[in-house]
mmCIF file of C-alpha atoms and ligand atoms in Angstrom:
data_model
loop_
_atom_site.group_PDB
_atom_site.id
_atom_site.type_symbol
_atom_site.label_atom_id
_atom_site.label_comp_id
_atom_site.label_asym_id
_atom_site.label_seq_id
_atom_site.Cartn_x
_atom_site.Cartn_y
_atom_site.Cartn_z
ATOM 1 C CA MET A 1 -0.090 -0.090 0.078
ATOM 2 C CA GLN A 2 1.173 3.366 -0.790
ATOM 3 C CA LYS A 3 2.944 5.212 2.341
ATOM 4 C CA ILE A 4 1.273 8.388 3.754
ATOM 5 C CA PHE A 5 3.437 11.570 4.741
ATOM 6 C CA ALA A 6 1.625 13.918 6.821
ATOM 7 C CA ALA A 7 2.716 17.238 7.487
ATOM 8 C CA ASN A 8 0.871 18.879 10.798
ATOM 9 C CA TRP A 9 1.861 22.697 10.679
ATOM 10 C CA LYS A 10 0.260 23.313 14.192
ATOM 11 C CA LEU A 11 0.086 26.940 14.462
ATOM 12 C CA PHE A 12 2.816 27.959 12.329
ATOM 13 C CA LYS A 13 2.880 29.876 8.954
ATOM 14 C CA SER A 14 0.976 32.786 7.479
ATOM 15 C CA PRO A 15 -0.890 32.582 3.965
ATOM 16 C CA ALA A 16 2.041 34.112 2.489
ATOM 17 C CA GLU A 17 4.319 31.706 4.252
ATOM 18 C CA THR A 18 2.076 28.726 2.971
ATOM 19 C CA ARG A 19 1.966 30.002 -0.742
ATOM 20 C CA GLN A 20 6.007 30.221 -0.527
ATOM 21 C CA PHE A 21 6.407 26.931 0.933
ATOM 22 C CA PHE A 22 4.392 25.313 -1.822
ATOM 23 C CA LYS A 23 6.181 27.145 -4.413
ATOM 24 C CA ASN A 24 9.056 25.512 -3.512
ATOM 25 C CA PHE A 25 7.682 22.274 -2.159
ATOM 26 C CA LYS A 26 6.073 21.736 -5.834
ATOM 27 C CA GLU A 27 9.411 21.516 -7.411
ATOM 28 C CA VAL A 28 10.325 18.425 -5.286
ATOM 29 C CA VAL A 29 7.185 16.639 -4.644
ATOM 30 C CA SER A 30 7.900 14.121 -7.421
ATOM 31 C CA LYS A 31 10.739 12.570 -5.140
ATOM 32 C CA SER A 32 8.226 11.456 -2.533
ATOM 33 C CA THR A 33 7.633 7.654 -2.560
ATOM 34 C CA GLY A 34 4.088 7.982 -1.175
ATOM 35 C CA GLU A 35 1.054 10.383 -0.776
ATOM 36 C CA VAL A 36 1.918 13.692 0.670
ATOM 37 C CA VAL A 37 -0.814 15.497 3.034
ATOM 38 C CA PHE A 38 -0.518 18.989 4.592
ATOM 39 C CA PHE A 39 -2.351 20.186 7.825
ATOM 40 C CA PRO A 40 -1.760 24.028 7.663
ATOM 41 C CA PRO A 41 -3.534 26.158 10.126
ATOM 42 C CA ALA A 42 -7.318 26.731 8.901
ATOM 43 C CA ILE A 43 -6.602 30.116 7.978
ATOM 44 C CA CYS A 44 -4.087 29.146 5.608
ATOM 45 C CA LEU A 45 -6.412 26.692 4.009
ATOM 46 C CA GLU A 46 -7.413 28.725 0.919
ATOM 47 C CA ALA A 47 -3.858 29.646 0.482
ATOM 48 C CA ALA A 48 -3.033 25.867 0.340
ATOM 49 C CA SER A 49 -5.828 24.938 -1.708
ATOM 50 C CA GLU A 50 -4.923 27.290 -4.338
ATOM 51 C CA SER A 51 -1.282 26.548 -4.137
ATOM 52 C CA VAL A 52 -1.627 22.781 -4.832
ATOM 53 C CA LYS A 53 -4.361 23.041 -7.576
ATOM 54 C CA GLY A 54 -3.680 20.661 -10.164
ATOM 55 C CA THR A 55 -1.174 18.488 -8.304
ATOM 56 C CA ASN A 56 -1.487 15.387 -6.215
ATOM 57 C CA ILE A 57 -0.452 17.153 -2.962
ATOM 58 C CA ALA A 58 -3.354 16.689 -0.354
ATOM 59 C CA PHE A 59 -4.331 18.696 2.350
ATOM 60 C CA GLY A 60 -6.754 18.808 5.139
ATOM 61 C CA VAL A 61 -7.566 20.741 8.590
ATOM 62 C CA GLN A 62 -6.133 20.035 12.152
ATOM 63 C CA ASN A 63 -9.544 19.731 13.638
ATOM 64 C CA CYS A 64 -13.081 20.073 12.986
ATOM 65 C CA TYR A 65 -16.483 20.527 14.985
ATOM 66 C CA ALA A 66 -18.895 17.693 14.968
ATOM 67 C CA GLN A 67 -21.555 19.764 13.113
ATOM 68 C CA VAL A 68 -21.054 21.455 9.797
ATOM 69 C CA GLN A 69 -22.503 24.761 10.953
ATOM 70 C CA GLY A 70 -24.110 26.567 13.562
ATOM 71 C CA ALA A 71 -23.525 28.864 16.468
ATOM 72 C CA PHE A 72 -19.902 27.467 17.449
ATOM 73 C CA THR A 73 -17.752 30.405 18.019
ATOM 74 C CA GLY A 74 -14.418 29.678 16.887
ATOM 75 C CA GLU A 75 -14.813 26.022 15.280
ATOM 76 C CA ASN A 76 -13.727 24.797 11.804
ATOM 77 C CA SER A 77 -16.512 23.359 9.502
ATOM 78 C CA ALA A 78 -15.305 20.038 7.892
ATOM 79 C CA GLN A 79 -17.617 20.703 5.078
ATOM 80 C CA THR A 80 -16.111 24.156 4.381
ATOM 81 C CA ALA A 81 -12.768 22.249 4.225
ATOM 82 C CA LYS A 82 -14.420 19.843 1.944
ATOM 83 C CA GLU A 83 -15.384 22.941 -0.246
ATOM 84 C CA LEU A 84 -11.933 24.007 -0.521
ATOM 85 C CA GLY A 85 -10.689 20.652 -1.637
ATOM 86 C CA ALA A 86 -9.562 18.913 1.741
ATOM 87 C CA LYS A 87 -9.282 15.288 1.581
ATOM 88 C CA TYR A 88 -8.440 14.532 5.334
ATOM 89 C CA ILE A 89 -9.112 16.008 8.621
ATOM 90 C CA LEU A 90 -6.802 15.380 11.709
ATOM 91 C CA ILE A 91 -8.923 14.206 14.603
ATOM 92 C CA GLY A 92 -7.628 13.770 18.579
ATOM 93 C CA HIS A 93 -4.357 15.102 18.128
ATOM 94 C CA SER A 94 -2.909 14.787 21.751
ATOM 95 C CA GLU A 95 -2.614 18.785 21.635
ATOM 96 C CA ARG A 96 -6.207 19.001 21.230
ATOM 97 C CA ARG A 97 -6.708 16.318 23.780
ATOM 98 C CA GLN A 98 -4.399 17.728 26.430
ATOM 99 C CA ILE A 99 -4.395 21.410 25.995
ATOM 100 C CA PHE A 100 -8.484 21.740 24.703
ATOM 101 C CA GLY A 101 -9.770 18.956 26.676
ATOM 102 C CA GLU A 102 -11.236 16.924 23.724
ATOM 103 C CA THR A 103 -12.663 13.770 24.738
ATOM 104 C CA ASP A 104 -13.060 10.333 23.079
ATOM 105 C CA ALA A 105 -16.895 10.826 22.865
ATOM 106 C CA ALA A 106 -16.299 14.102 20.783
ATOM 107 C CA ILE A 107 -13.599 12.499 18.815
ATOM 108 C CA ALA A 108 -15.970 9.716 17.696
ATOM 109 C CA ASP A 109 -18.515 12.118 16.651
ATOM 110 C CA LYS A 110 -15.840 14.135 14.686
ATOM 111 C CA VAL A 111 -14.815 10.947 12.936
ATOM 112 C CA ALA A 112 -18.305 10.044 11.842
ATOM 113 C CA LEU A 113 -19.191 13.121 10.533
ATOM 114 C CA THR A 114 -15.688 13.181 8.466
ATOM 115 C CA GLN A 115 -16.703 10.175 7.082
ATOM 116 C CA SER A 116 -20.271 10.834 6.043
ATOM 117 C CA LEU A 117 -18.926 14.047 4.008
ATOM 118 C CA GLY A 118 -16.588 11.538 2.151
ATOM 119 C CA LEU A 119 -13.524 12.895 3.804
ATOM 120 C CA THR A 120 -10.741 10.530 5.440
ATOM 121 C CA PRO A 121 -10.242 10.924 9.259
ATOM 122 C CA LEU A 122 -6.887 10.890 10.434
ATOM 123 C CA LEU A 123 -7.232 9.833 13.930
ATOM 124 C CA CYS A 124 -4.336 10.284 16.439
ATOM 125 C CA ILE A 125 -3.875 8.139 19.338
ATOM 126 C CA GLY A 126 -0.772 7.698 22.153
ATOM 127 C CA GLU A 127 0.202 7.202 25.488
ATOM 128 C CA THR A 128 1.769 9.521 28.096
ATOM 129 C CA LEU A 129 5.317 8.709 29.378
ATOM 130 C CA ALA A 130 3.592 8.010 32.664
ATOM 131 C CA GLU A 131 1.135 5.417 30.726
ATOM 132 C CA ARG A 132 3.974 3.725 29.173
ATOM 133 C CA GLU A 133 6.057 3.437 32.273
ATOM 134 C CA SER A 134 3.248 1.660 34.209
ATOM 135 C CA THR A 135 3.024 -0.353 30.960
ATOM 136 C CA HIS A 136 -0.772 0.730 30.305
ATOM 137 C CA THR A 137 0.164 1.439 26.629
ATOM 138 C CA TYR A 138 -1.833 -1.400 25.120
ATOM 139 C CA ARG A 139 -4.869 -0.697 27.205
ATOM 140 C CA ILE A 140 -4.668 2.987 26.642
ATOM 141 C CA LEU A 141 -4.551 2.497 22.612
ATOM 142 C CA GLU A 142 -7.072 0.230 22.996
ATOM 143 C CA THR A 143 -9.450 2.382 24.774
ATOM 144 C CA GLN A 144 -8.549 5.156 22.366
ATOM 145 C CA LEU A 145 -9.404 3.157 19.482
ATOM 146 C CA GLU A 146 -12.551 1.460 20.669
ATOM 147 C CA LEU A 147 -13.963 4.975 21.815
ATOM 148 C CA GLY A 148 -12.654 7.025 18.956
ATOM 149 C CA LEU A 149 -13.928 4.704 16.285
ATOM 150 C CA ALA A 150 -17.252 3.945 18.253
ATOM 151 C CA LYS A 151 -19.214 5.615 15.547
ATOM 152 C CA ALA A 152 -17.002 5.159 12.545
ATOM 153 C CA ASP A 153 -18.154 3.375 9.229
ATOM 154 C CA LYS A 154 -15.697 0.130 8.629
ATOM 155 C CA THR A 155 -16.317 0.211 5.075
ATOM 156 C CA LYS A 156 -14.799 3.719 4.656
ATOM 157 C CA PRO A 157 -11.494 5.123 4.690
ATOM 158 C CA VAL A 158 -9.828 5.884 7.910
ATOM 159 C CA VAL A 159 -6.248 6.328 8.934
ATOM 160 C CA ILE A 160 -4.370 6.148 12.197
ATOM 161 C CA ALA A 161 -1.629 8.058 13.570
ATOM 162 C CA TYR A 162 0.178 6.298 16.573
ATOM 163 C CA GLU A 163 1.758 9.478 18.346
ATOM 164 C CA PRO A 164 3.443 8.645 21.635
ATOM 165 C CA VAL A 165 2.792 12.072 23.571
ATOM 166 C CA TRP A 166 6.327 11.751 25.242
ATOM 167 C CA ALA A 167 7.880 11.834 21.659
ATOM 168 C CA ILE A 168 5.825 14.847 20.246
ATOM 169 C CA GLY A 169 8.031 18.330 19.856
ATOM 170 C CA THR A 170 10.515 16.728 22.504
ATOM 171 C CA GLY A 171 13.140 15.310 20.115
ATOM 172 C CA LYS A 172 12.713 12.202 21.836
ATOM 173 C CA VAL A 173 11.665 9.702 18.878
ATOM 174 C CA ALA A 174 10.418 6.012 19.839
ATOM 175 C CA THR A 175 13.258 3.482 19.044
ATOM 176 C CA PRO A 176 12.618 1.481 16.081
ATOM 177 C CA GLU A 177 11.796 -1.549 18.250
ATOM 178 C CA GLN A 178 9.394 0.384 20.229
ATOM 179 C CA VAL A 179 7.548 1.595 17.031
ATOM 180 C CA ALA A 180 7.609 -2.311 15.822
ATOM 181 C CA GLU A 181 6.246 -3.415 19.078
ATOM 182 C CA THR A 182 3.517 -0.650 19.400
ATOM 183 C CA HIS A 183 2.529 -0.725 15.610
ATOM 184 C CA THR A 184 1.858 -4.482 16.034
ATOM 185 C CA ASP A 185 -0.220 -3.999 18.822
ATOM 186 C CA VAL A 186 -2.229 -1.099 17.024
ATOM 187 C CA GLN A 187 -2.619 -3.540 14.283
ATOM 188 C CA THR A 188 -3.839 -6.044 16.530
ATOM 189 C CA ILE A 189 -6.550 -3.846 18.016
ATOM 190 C CA LEU A 190 -7.842 -2.420 14.749
ATOM 191 C CA THR A 191 -8.217 -6.089 13.358
ATOM 192 C CA LYS A 192 -10.218 -7.026 16.443
ATOM 193 C CA LEU A 193 -12.409 -4.171 15.785
ATOM 194 C CA GLY A 194 -12.756 -4.702 12.341
ATOM 195 C CA PHE A 195 -10.838 -1.933 10.774
ATOM 196 C CA LYS A 196 -8.471 -1.981 8.124
ATOM 197 C CA ALA A 197 -6.428 1.397 8.304
ATOM 198 C CA PRO A 198 -2.933 2.368 7.659
ATOM 199 C CA ILE A 199 -0.896 3.129 10.667
ATOM 200 C CA LEU A 200 1.314 6.184 10.326
ATOM 201 C CA TYR A 201 3.949 7.014 13.325
ATOM 202 C CA GLY A 202 4.279 10.462 14.622
ATOM 203 C CA GLY A 203 6.627 11.937 17.187
ATOM 204 C CA SER A 204 10.153 13.724 16.586
ATOM 205 C CA VAL A 205 10.144 12.243 13.068
ATOM 206 C CA LYS A 206 13.377 13.785 11.385
ATOM 207 C CA ALA A 207 15.006 13.375 8.120
ATOM 208 C CA ASP A 208 17.719 11.207 10.005
ATOM 209 C CA ASN A 209 15.634 8.658 11.979
ATOM 210 C CA ALA A 210 12.785 8.376 8.980
ATOM 211 C CA ALA A 211 14.520 5.712 7.006
ATOM 212 C CA GLY A 212 14.747 3.522 10.330
ATOM 213 C CA LEU A 213 11.366 3.751 11.281
ATOM 214 C CA ILE A 214 9.925 3.184 8.016
ATOM 215 C CA LYS A 215 11.056 -0.255 7.987
ATOM 216 C CA GLN A 216 9.123 -1.383 11.090
ATOM 217 C CA PRO A 217 6.333 -3.693 10.517
ATOM 218 C CA HIS A 218 2.707 -2.182 10.098
ATOM 219 C CA VAL A 219 4.390 1.429 9.538
ATOM 220 C CA GLY A 220 2.299 3.204 6.799
ATOM 221 C CA GLY A 221 3.924 6.288 6.913
ATOM 222 C CA PHE A 222 4.597 9.477 9.042
ATOM 223 C CA LEU A 223 2.804 12.452 10.677
ATOM 224 C CA VAL A 224 5.537 15.103 11.075
ATOM 225 C CA GLY A 225 5.323 18.321 13.236
ATOM 226 C CA GLY A 226 8.731 20.559 13.410
ATOM 227 C CA ALA A 227 10.359 18.850 10.517
ATOM 228 C CA SER A 228 7.758 19.584 8.284
ATOM 229 C CA LEU A 229 7.780 23.198 8.289
ATOM 230 C CA GLU A 230 10.796 23.194 5.995
ATOM 231 C CA VAL A 231 10.798 21.808 2.494
ATOM 232 C CA ASP A 232 14.301 20.361 2.552
ATOM 233 C CA SER A 233 13.708 18.250 5.547
ATOM 234 C CA PHE A 234 10.093 17.261 5.099
ATOM 235 C CA ILE A 235 10.830 16.023 1.331
ATOM 236 C CA LYS A 236 13.787 13.879 2.712
ATOM 237 C CA ILE A 237 11.290 12.094 5.000
ATOM 238 C CA ALA A 238 8.454 11.808 2.437
ATOM 239 C CA SER A 239 11.196 10.182 -0.120
ATOM 240 C CA VAL A 240 12.359 7.419 2.269
HETATM 241 P P1 PGA B 301 6.999 16.620 15.862
HETATM 242 O O1 PGA B 301 5.158 16.713 16.246
HETATM 243 O O2 PGA B 301 7.087 15.994 14.786
HETATM 244 O O3 PGA B 301 7.003 18.125 15.978
HETATM 245 O O4 PGA B 301 7.463 15.730 17.115
HETATM 246 C C1 PGA B 301 4.366 15.334 15.606
HETATM 247 C C2 PGA B 301 3.048 15.973 15.685
HETATM 248 O O5 PGA B 301 2.666 16.563 16.792
HETATM 249 O O6 PGA B 301 2.184 15.202 14.953
#
């Protein structure tokens, strides 16, 4: 199956910086060995949409609300993202869970809405350091998947990103052995729940560790934060 290389820009880049990035990225995108997907800030979505028109570069928003419109000040509409050409919605990133108090129940509704619009949810799961150290990782991931996919349609596409919270933005990448073991667990849980989904790894993926991680079993690609902000480092990762 084709690998997926996803870029999570978080709250970085303006519309002008987005346009400049894609101007340079389009010159090197053919080096990628898989599908590339960008999650710019929602306010840059139109700039991204215009910039990638006519290419096979996909994009989406970093979060959506569980309804397409209404009195929900400050939220993003998945429907509007779709109208702009989005293909994916990032859902349940650990920063959403930890900083904004997003619950598994809300995540399940967002996954269901995203699929109902014909878009692909990219559902993030992952354990904290305390959870890993108390060897609860399997149970945490199983609960996040069970609850997050509770309303999902098994016949429609869904992508999972396994992102250990302790590896996000910390420079502390999971070892290839940890990735192999945990991705095998995630694959087991997904099979048990009846889902078929690529499993991306995320958490301090860089140009110099990507090649070792992509070879591990059940690694379907990467979700990249910091290293996706520069064309050079991201294309190196996307061409492993
Ligand atoms: P990082 O972020 O690559 O900067 O660790 C990954 C993510 O948050 O998706």
